[in-house]
């Protein structure tokens, strides 16, 4: 029995991606978790994994083809079997973006869901214009040659502009659909900073812990006793996750923001979190991630520690149900045991989904994070 391997969703804001490269061929044996292809989205080049084991029967989509989320990419046999050698695109995907083809000799034909005249279609391929983004002014919405020429003269958005549009759409949806509530707390960060300085002094430079890592570890430990903040809200139901895939908001070179996840953070030591976070940042800057890192995050941390702001009120990244914001550690007046002195203080904020949790449980979650940061030896 054959199984359709379909274009995965790499985030709530994704509608389609361009297949860049196949890493498999008909007849190959694949295992769950193998990287089988590279696709291009507004977030960069993404390695996509397969979720079924078996034998590759057929590749349904050619490289340079733009494919809708959920459209079949390949056929996989559940048991190793003789595979066909066909790799001709037959899936309901959009036409290859950059490969010209002879102009048809018949009147306006369908291109995906778009009616377009033969001359316009040929010209669109020559100019490398995405027909699906052109508004047709002809009878019945047919895309004409003039429509293509007009589209060619419009300035194309930069990658940064595209990323901003994607982020804006996702955040607008989040604020529209998710009933947010917000909490914040100040944390005396002196114990963590003293501990971090002492620990890093004992390590080689390349192994020294990044300042954000104690906070990542504190969040992971706090989540183990507050599961209402780690999971997904889908189909009007909250689905908690046993695994903690901790998303980290990372700025891309040239602008834009991306939120890949540190997968299975609950199993990682401080040293492992440090190494994996460095690797994740480097791959974000190089534009090379995999689909699980982009699609399976269960909660997110966004930090503006280098931005000079005291606090922030973040927006939940759907289908997650919570996000934590961290401001800049600043020296402030701090009252303790009847005395006032200057201490480094970190303001943490929480935005959470009121369909899943409430202010009381949110306060407990923040308090647990604070307690771990004030006793860093427990991390």
Short mmCIF file of C-alpha atoms in Angstrom, two decimals:
data_model
loop_
_atom_site.label_atom_id
_atom_site.label_comp_id
_atom_site.label_asym_id
_atom_site.label_seq_id
_atom_site.Cartn_x
_atom_site.Cartn_y
_atom_site.Cartn_z
CA UNK A 1 0.00 0.00 0.00
CA UNK A 2 1.39 3.40 -0.97
CA UNK A 3 1.45 6.42 1.34
CA UNK A 4 1.41 9.99 0.07
CA UNK A 5 4.21 12.11 1.44
CA UNK A 6 2.84 15.68 1.41
CA UNK A 7 4.30 19.16 1.72
CA UNK A 8 4.44 19.80 5.48
CA UNK A 9 3.37 23.01 7.15
CA UNK A 10 6.41 24.86 8.49
CA UNK A 11 4.39 27.27 10.58
CA UNK A 12 0.91 28.67 10.97
CA UNK A 13 1.72 31.40 8.45
CA UNK A 14 2.86 29.11 5.61
CA UNK A 15 0.69 28.43 2.54
CA UNK A 16 3.22 27.09 0.02
CA UNK A 17 6.92 26.51 -0.60
CA UNK A 18 9.19 25.90 -3.58
CA UNK A 19 10.82 22.48 -3.89
CA UNK A 20 14.53 23.18 -4.39
CA UNK A 21 16.15 19.75 -4.27
CA UNK A 22 15.31 16.09 -3.78
CA UNK A 23 17.75 14.12 -1.60
CA UNK A 24 16.11 10.81 -2.50
CA UNK A 25 15.26 8.91 -5.68
CA UNK A 26 12.84 6.10 -6.60
CA UNK A 27 13.99 2.83 -5.06
CA UNK A 28 15.65 4.43 -2.00
CA UNK A 29 14.80 3.10 1.44
CA UNK A 30 13.90 5.88 3.87
CA UNK A 31 13.41 5.92 7.63
CA UNK A 32 11.26 8.20 9.74
CA UNK A 33 13.23 11.39 10.42
CA UNK A 34 15.41 11.21 7.29
CA UNK A 35 15.90 14.50 5.42
CA UNK A 36 14.42 13.85 1.98
CA UNK A 37 14.21 17.29 0.34
CA UNK A 38 15.05 20.99 0.59
CA UNK A 39 12.31 23.60 0.15
CA UNK A 40 12.48 27.38 0.00
CA UNK A 41 10.12 29.62 1.99
CA UNK A 42 10.21 33.23 3.14
CA UNK A 43 12.18 31.90 6.11
CA UNK A 44 14.98 30.46 3.96
CA UNK A 45 16.02 27.02 2.76
CA UNK A 46 14.48 24.32 4.95
CA UNK A 47 15.43 20.64 5.15
CA UNK A 48 12.21 18.63 5.35
CA UNK A 49 12.03 15.23 7.00
CA UNK A 50 9.82 12.24 6.29
CA UNK A 51 7.42 10.82 8.87
CA UNK A 52 7.01 7.30 7.41
CA UNK A 53 9.52 4.53 6.78
CA UNK A 54 9.46 2.58 3.52
CA UNK A 55 10.60 2.56 -0.07
CA UNK A 56 10.37 5.54 -2.42
CA UNK A 57 8.03 4.53 -5.24
CA UNK A 58 7.70 7.78 -7.10
CA UNK A 59 8.59 11.47 -6.95
CA UNK A 60 5.55 13.52 -7.91
CA UNK A 61 7.02 17.02 -8.03
CA UNK A 62 10.01 18.34 -9.96
CA UNK A 63 12.53 20.83 -8.47
CA UNK A 64 11.74 24.54 -8.95
CA UNK A 65 8.03 23.85 -8.43
CA UNK A 66 5.95 25.84 -5.97
CA UNK A 67 3.80 23.46 -3.93
CA UNK A 68 0.83 24.15 -1.65
CA UNK A 69 0.91 22.87 1.93
CA UNK A 70 -0.70 19.43 1.99
CA UNK A 71 -0.07 18.68 -1.71
CA UNK A 72 1.53 15.25 -2.37
CA UNK A 73 5.27 15.29 -3.05
CA UNK A 74 6.06 11.57 -3.34
CA UNK A 75 4.63 8.08 -2.97
CA UNK A 76 6.16 5.84 -0.30
CA UNK A 77 5.57 2.08 -0.11
CA UNK A 78 5.06 0.85 3.42
CA UNK A 79 7.27 -2.15 2.70
CA UNK A 80 10.36 -2.11 0.45
CA UNK A 81 9.17 -2.82 -3.06
CA UNK A 82 10.21 -2.38 -6.65
CA UNK A 83 9.93 1.33 -7.33
CA UNK A 84 9.00 2.92 -10.58
CA UNK A 85 11.45 5.28 -12.21
CA UNK A 86 8.96 8.02 -12.88
CA UNK A 87 9.70 11.41 -11.41
CA UNK A 88 7.23 13.39 -13.50
CA UNK A 89 5.18 15.94 -11.52
CA UNK A 90 1.59 14.78 -11.26
CA UNK A 91 0.60 16.33 -7.92
CA UNK A 92 -1.81 19.25 -7.60
CA UNK A 93 1.12 21.66 -7.35
CA UNK A 94 1.69 24.99 -8.99
CA UNK A 95 3.71 25.20 -12.21
CA UNK A 96 7.55 25.37 -12.04
CA UNK A 97 8.46 28.99 -11.38
CA UNK A 98 11.45 29.34 -13.65
CA UNK A 99 11.25 26.79 -16.44
CA UNK A 100 9.78 28.20 -19.64
CA UNK A 101 7.55 26.03 -21.78
CA UNK A 102 6.15 26.43 -25.29
CA UNK A 103 3.10 28.65 -25.54
CA UNK A 104 -0.11 26.65 -25.97
CA UNK A 105 -2.03 27.21 -29.14
CA UNK A 106 -5.47 27.15 -27.57
CA UNK A 107 -7.43 29.98 -25.95
CA UNK A 108 -7.11 30.90 -22.26
CA UNK A 109 -6.09 27.85 -20.24
CA UNK A 110 -6.08 27.16 -16.51
CA UNK A 111 -2.82 27.59 -14.61
CA UNK A 112 -3.64 26.10 -11.22
CA UNK A 113 -6.71 28.18 -10.33
CA UNK A 114 -5.82 31.04 -12.71
CA UNK A 115 -7.12 31.63 -16.26
CA UNK A 116 -4.41 33.02 -18.50
CA UNK A 117 -3.99 33.67 -22.20
CA UNK A 118 -1.26 31.74 -24.08
CA UNK A 119 0.72 34.90 -24.87
CA UNK A 120 0.53 36.07 -21.28
CA UNK A 121 1.64 32.71 -20.00
CA UNK A 122 4.71 32.65 -22.26
CA UNK A 123 5.63 36.21 -21.29
CA UNK A 124 5.20 35.45 -17.57
CA UNK A 125 7.66 32.56 -17.83
CA UNK A 126 10.14 34.74 -19.73
CA UNK A 127 9.95 37.42 -17.01
CA UNK A 128 9.87 34.89 -14.14
CA UNK A 129 6.58 36.28 -12.81
CA UNK A 130 4.40 34.26 -10.42
CA UNK A 131 1.10 34.06 -12.31
CA UNK A 132 -0.86 33.32 -9.14
CA UNK A 133 -0.02 36.79 -7.83
CA UNK A 134 -1.24 38.65 -10.93
CA UNK A 135 -4.77 40.08 -10.98
CA UNK A 136 -6.52 39.31 -14.28
CA UNK A 137 -8.26 42.23 -15.99
CA UNK A 138 -9.65 40.27 -18.95
CA UNK A 139 -13.15 38.81 -19.34
CA UNK A 140 -13.95 36.49 -16.45
CA UNK A 141 -10.70 37.43 -14.72
CA UNK A 142 -8.39 36.14 -17.45
CA UNK A 143 -4.76 37.26 -17.03
CA UNK A 144 -3.78 39.15 -20.17
CA UNK A 145 -0.44 40.08 -21.72
CA UNK A 146 -0.91 43.65 -20.47
CA UNK A 147 -1.45 42.36 -16.93
CA UNK A 148 1.90 40.56 -17.11
CA UNK A 149 3.70 43.61 -18.51
CA UNK A 150 2.23 45.76 -15.72
CA UNK A 151 3.29 43.25 -13.08
CA UNK A 152 6.83 43.27 -14.48
CA UNK A 153 7.18 47.01 -13.87
CA UNK A 154 6.14 46.83 -10.21
CA UNK A 155 9.01 46.79 -7.70
CA UNK A 156 9.39 43.35 -6.14
CA UNK A 157 9.40 43.15 -2.37
CA UNK A 158 12.74 42.35 -0.75
CA UNK A 159 13.27 39.21 1.29
CA UNK A 160 13.11 41.39 4.40
CA UNK A 161 9.78 42.87 3.29
CA UNK A 162 8.40 39.39 2.60
CA UNK A 163 9.47 38.19 6.03
CA UNK A 164 7.87 41.22 7.70
CA UNK A 165 4.63 40.52 5.84
CA UNK A 166 4.67 36.87 6.95
CA UNK A 167 5.31 37.81 10.57
CA UNK A 168 2.63 40.51 10.50
CA UNK A 169 0.04 38.08 9.12
CA UNK A 170 0.83 35.46 11.78
CA UNK A 171 0.74 37.98 14.62
CA UNK A 172 -2.50 39.55 13.38
CA UNK A 173 -4.09 36.12 13.33
CA UNK A 174 -2.79 35.38 16.83
CA UNK A 175 -4.16 38.59 18.34
CA UNK A 176 -7.47 38.12 16.52
CA UNK A 177 -8.06 34.49 17.52
CA UNK A 178 -6.26 33.95 20.83
CA UNK A 179 -7.54 35.54 24.08
CA UNK A 180 -4.21 36.73 25.50
CA UNK A 181 -3.57 37.62 29.11
CA UNK A 182 -0.33 39.18 30.34
CA UNK A 183 1.73 38.92 33.53
CA UNK A 184 5.19 40.14 34.48
CA UNK A 185 7.64 39.85 37.36
CA UNK A 186 11.03 41.29 38.32
CA UNK A 187 13.80 38.82 39.11
CA UNK A 188 16.87 39.52 41.25
CA UNK A 189 19.48 38.25 38.78
CA UNK A 190 22.56 38.68 40.96
CA UNK A 191 22.82 35.01 41.96
CA UNK A 192 22.59 33.87 38.34
CA UNK A 193 25.17 36.38 37.10
CA UNK A 194 27.64 35.53 39.87
CA UNK A 195 27.22 31.81 39.24
CA UNK A 196 27.52 32.24 35.46
CA UNK A 197 30.71 34.31 35.74
CA UNK A 198 32.32 31.78 38.08
CA UNK A 199 31.33 28.82 35.91
CA UNK A 200 32.49 30.37 32.63
CA UNK A 201 35.86 31.24 34.18
CA UNK A 202 36.50 27.50 34.50
CA UNK A 203 35.67 26.72 30.84
CA UNK A 204 37.50 27.24 27.53
CA UNK A 205 36.15 30.21 25.55
CA UNK A 206 34.40 28.02 22.96
CA UNK A 207 32.49 26.18 25.72
CA UNK A 208 31.42 29.15 27.80
CA UNK A 209 27.73 29.39 28.52
CA UNK A 210 25.67 32.00 26.73
CA UNK A 211 23.87 34.39 29.16
CA UNK A 212 20.44 33.28 27.93
CA UNK A 213 21.05 29.58 28.68
CA UNK A 214 20.26 29.68 32.43
CA UNK A 215 16.90 31.25 31.54
CA UNK A 216 16.22 28.53 28.96
CA UNK A 217 16.99 25.84 31.51
CA UNK A 218 14.85 27.54 34.18
CA UNK A 219 11.89 27.63 31.77
CA UNK A 220 12.31 23.93 30.97
CA UNK A 221 12.40 22.96 34.65
CA UNK A 222 9.39 25.14 35.47
CA UNK A 223 7.37 23.59 32.63
CA UNK A 224 7.75 20.14 34.14
CA UNK A 225 5.35 21.16 36.91
CA UNK A 226 3.16 23.58 34.89
CA UNK A 227 2.09 21.63 31.77
CA UNK A 228 -0.69 24.10 30.86
CA UNK A 229 1.90 26.22 29.06
CA UNK A 230 3.59 23.56 26.94
CA UNK A 231 1.59 22.29 23.99
CA UNK A 232 -0.79 23.22 21.19
CA UNK A 233 -4.34 24.50 20.87
CA UNK A 234 -5.81 22.77 17.80
CA UNK A 235 -9.37 21.93 16.75
CA UNK A 236 -10.72 23.79 19.81
CA UNK A 237 -8.77 21.47 22.11
CA UNK A 238 -5.60 21.89 24.13
CA UNK A 239 -3.08 19.13 23.54
CA UNK A 240 -0.26 19.17 26.11
CA UNK A 241 3.15 17.94 25.00
CA UNK A 242 5.39 15.64 27.02
CA UNK A 243 8.38 16.87 25.02
CA UNK A 244 9.54 20.46 25.48
CA UNK A 245 10.49 21.96 22.12
CA UNK A 246 11.57 25.40 23.26
CA UNK A 247 11.29 28.03 20.53
CA UNK A 248 13.79 30.89 20.53
CA UNK A 249 13.16 34.08 18.55
CA UNK A 250 16.31 34.79 16.47
CA UNK A 251 16.97 37.80 14.24
CA UNK A 252 18.04 37.01 10.69
CA UNK A 253 20.76 38.81 8.79
CA UNK A 254 19.22 41.47 6.59
CA UNK A 255 16.12 41.76 8.78
CA UNK A 256 13.30 39.48 9.76
CA UNK A 257 12.70 37.22 12.72
CA UNK A 258 12.43 33.46 12.88
CA UNK A 259 11.43 31.14 15.74
CA UNK A 260 13.05 27.71 15.48
CA UNK A 261 12.89 25.33 18.42
CA UNK A 262 15.47 23.57 20.54
CA UNK A 263 13.97 20.10 20.20
CA UNK A 264 13.62 17.91 23.31
CA UNK A 265 15.06 20.60 25.56
CA UNK A 266 13.88 18.63 28.59
CA UNK A 267 16.69 16.12 27.96
CA UNK A 268 19.48 18.68 27.50
CA UNK A 269 22.07 19.77 30.02
CA UNK A 270 23.28 23.36 30.28
CA UNK A 271 26.30 22.48 28.14
CA UNK A 272 24.09 20.83 25.51
CA UNK A 273 21.72 23.79 25.45
CA UNK A 274 24.68 26.11 24.90
CA UNK A 275 26.05 24.08 21.99
CA UNK A 276 22.68 23.50 20.38
CA UNK A 277 21.69 27.16 20.68
CA UNK A 278 24.94 28.27 19.01
CA UNK A 279 24.32 25.78 16.21
CA UNK A 280 20.73 26.95 15.80
CA UNK A 281 21.74 30.62 15.56
CA UNK A 282 24.44 29.83 12.99
CA UNK A 283 22.00 27.88 10.83
CA UNK A 284 19.36 30.61 11.05
CA UNK A 285 21.92 33.16 9.85
CA UNK A 286 22.92 30.76 7.04
CA UNK A 287 19.24 30.17 6.16
CA UNK A 288 19.39 26.41 6.80
CA UNK A 289 16.93 24.75 9.21
CA UNK A 290 14.77 21.65 9.20
CA UNK A 291 11.00 21.41 9.24
CA UNK A 292 10.69 19.99 12.78
CA UNK A 293 12.56 22.96 14.24
CA UNK A 294 10.12 25.35 12.58
CA UNK A 295 6.85 23.47 13.08
CA UNK A 296 7.06 21.61 16.41
CA UNK A 297 7.83 24.33 18.96
CA UNK A 298 5.68 23.96 22.09
CA UNK A 299 6.48 27.31 23.78
CA UNK A 300 8.65 30.31 22.84
CA UNK A 301 11.12 32.65 24.52
CA UNK A 302 11.70 36.06 22.95
CA UNK A 303 14.46 38.19 24.43
CA UNK A 304 15.39 41.82 23.87
CA UNK A 305 18.24 41.65 26.32
CA UNK A 306 20.54 43.37 23.84
CA UNK A 307 17.91 45.91 22.84
CA UNK A 308 18.00 48.10 25.91
CA UNK A 309 14.32 47.67 26.84
CA UNK A 310 13.14 46.79 30.34
CA UNK A 311 10.18 44.63 29.35
CA UNK A 312 8.03 43.52 26.44
CA UNK A 313 4.53 42.14 25.88
CA UNK A 314 4.99 39.37 23.28
CA UNK A 315 2.35 37.82 21.03
CA UNK A 316 1.71 34.06 21.13
CA UNK A 317 2.91 32.08 18.11
CA UNK A 318 -0.01 29.78 17.14
CA UNK A 319 -0.77 26.97 17.73
CA UNK A 320 1.33 27.41 20.87
CA UNK A 321 -0.40 28.65 24.01
CA UNK A 322 2.30 30.71 25.74
CA UNK A 323 5.33 32.91 25.11
CA UNK A 324 7.85 34.38 27.55
CA UNK A 325 9.50 37.75 27.07
CA UNK A 326 12.79 38.81 28.65
CA UNK A 327 14.07 42.38 28.83
CA UNK A 328 17.52 43.80 29.54
CA UNK A 329 19.25 42.99 32.82
CA UNK A 330 19.69 46.39 34.50
CA UNK A 331 21.10 47.54 37.79
CA UNK A 332 18.20 48.82 39.87
CA UNK A 333 17.36 49.69 43.45
CA UNK A 334 16.26 46.51 45.23
CA UNK A 335 14.72 46.26 48.70
CA UNK A 336 15.49 43.13 50.73
CA UNK A 337 15.29 42.46 54.46
CA UNK A 338 14.74 46.12 55.23
CA UNK A 339 17.71 47.30 53.18
CA UNK A 340 17.98 48.88 49.74
CA UNK A 341 20.93 48.25 47.45
CA UNK A 342 21.69 48.10 43.73
CA UNK A 343 21.24 44.70 42.06
CA UNK A 344 20.99 43.38 38.50
CA UNK A 345 17.29 42.89 37.75
CA UNK A 346 15.59 41.04 34.90
CA UNK A 347 11.93 41.64 34.01
CA UNK A 348 10.15 38.55 32.71
CA UNK A 349 6.74 38.69 31.05
CA UNK A 350 4.28 35.98 30.09
CA UNK A 351 1.59 36.06 27.42
CA UNK A 352 -0.70 33.04 27.68
CA UNK A 353 -3.89 31.67 26.14
CA UNK A 354 -6.88 32.19 28.46
CA UNK A 355 -8.64 29.19 26.89
CA UNK A 356 -6.01 26.93 28.45
CA UNK A 357 -4.70 28.64 31.60
CA UNK A 358 -5.49 31.55 33.91
CA UNK A 359 -3.70 34.27 35.79
CA UNK A 360 -3.19 32.16 38.91
CA UNK A 361 -1.43 29.32 37.09
CA UNK A 362 0.49 31.87 35.01
CA UNK A 363 1.76 33.54 38.19
CA UNK A 364 2.88 30.15 39.54
CA UNK A 365 4.74 29.44 36.31
CA UNK A 366 6.63 32.76 36.43
CA UNK A 367 7.36 32.24 40.14
CA UNK A 368 8.95 28.86 39.44
CA UNK A 369 11.17 30.36 36.74
CA UNK A 370 12.17 33.14 39.16
CA UNK A 371 12.97 30.64 41.92
CA UNK A 372 15.30 28.65 39.67
CA UNK A 373 17.12 31.79 38.56
CA UNK A 374 17.66 32.79 42.17
CA UNK A 375 19.10 29.33 42.95
CA UNK A 376 21.14 28.63 39.79
CA UNK A 377 22.97 25.70 41.36
CA UNK A 378 19.71 23.75 40.86
CA UNK A 379 19.84 24.26 37.09
#
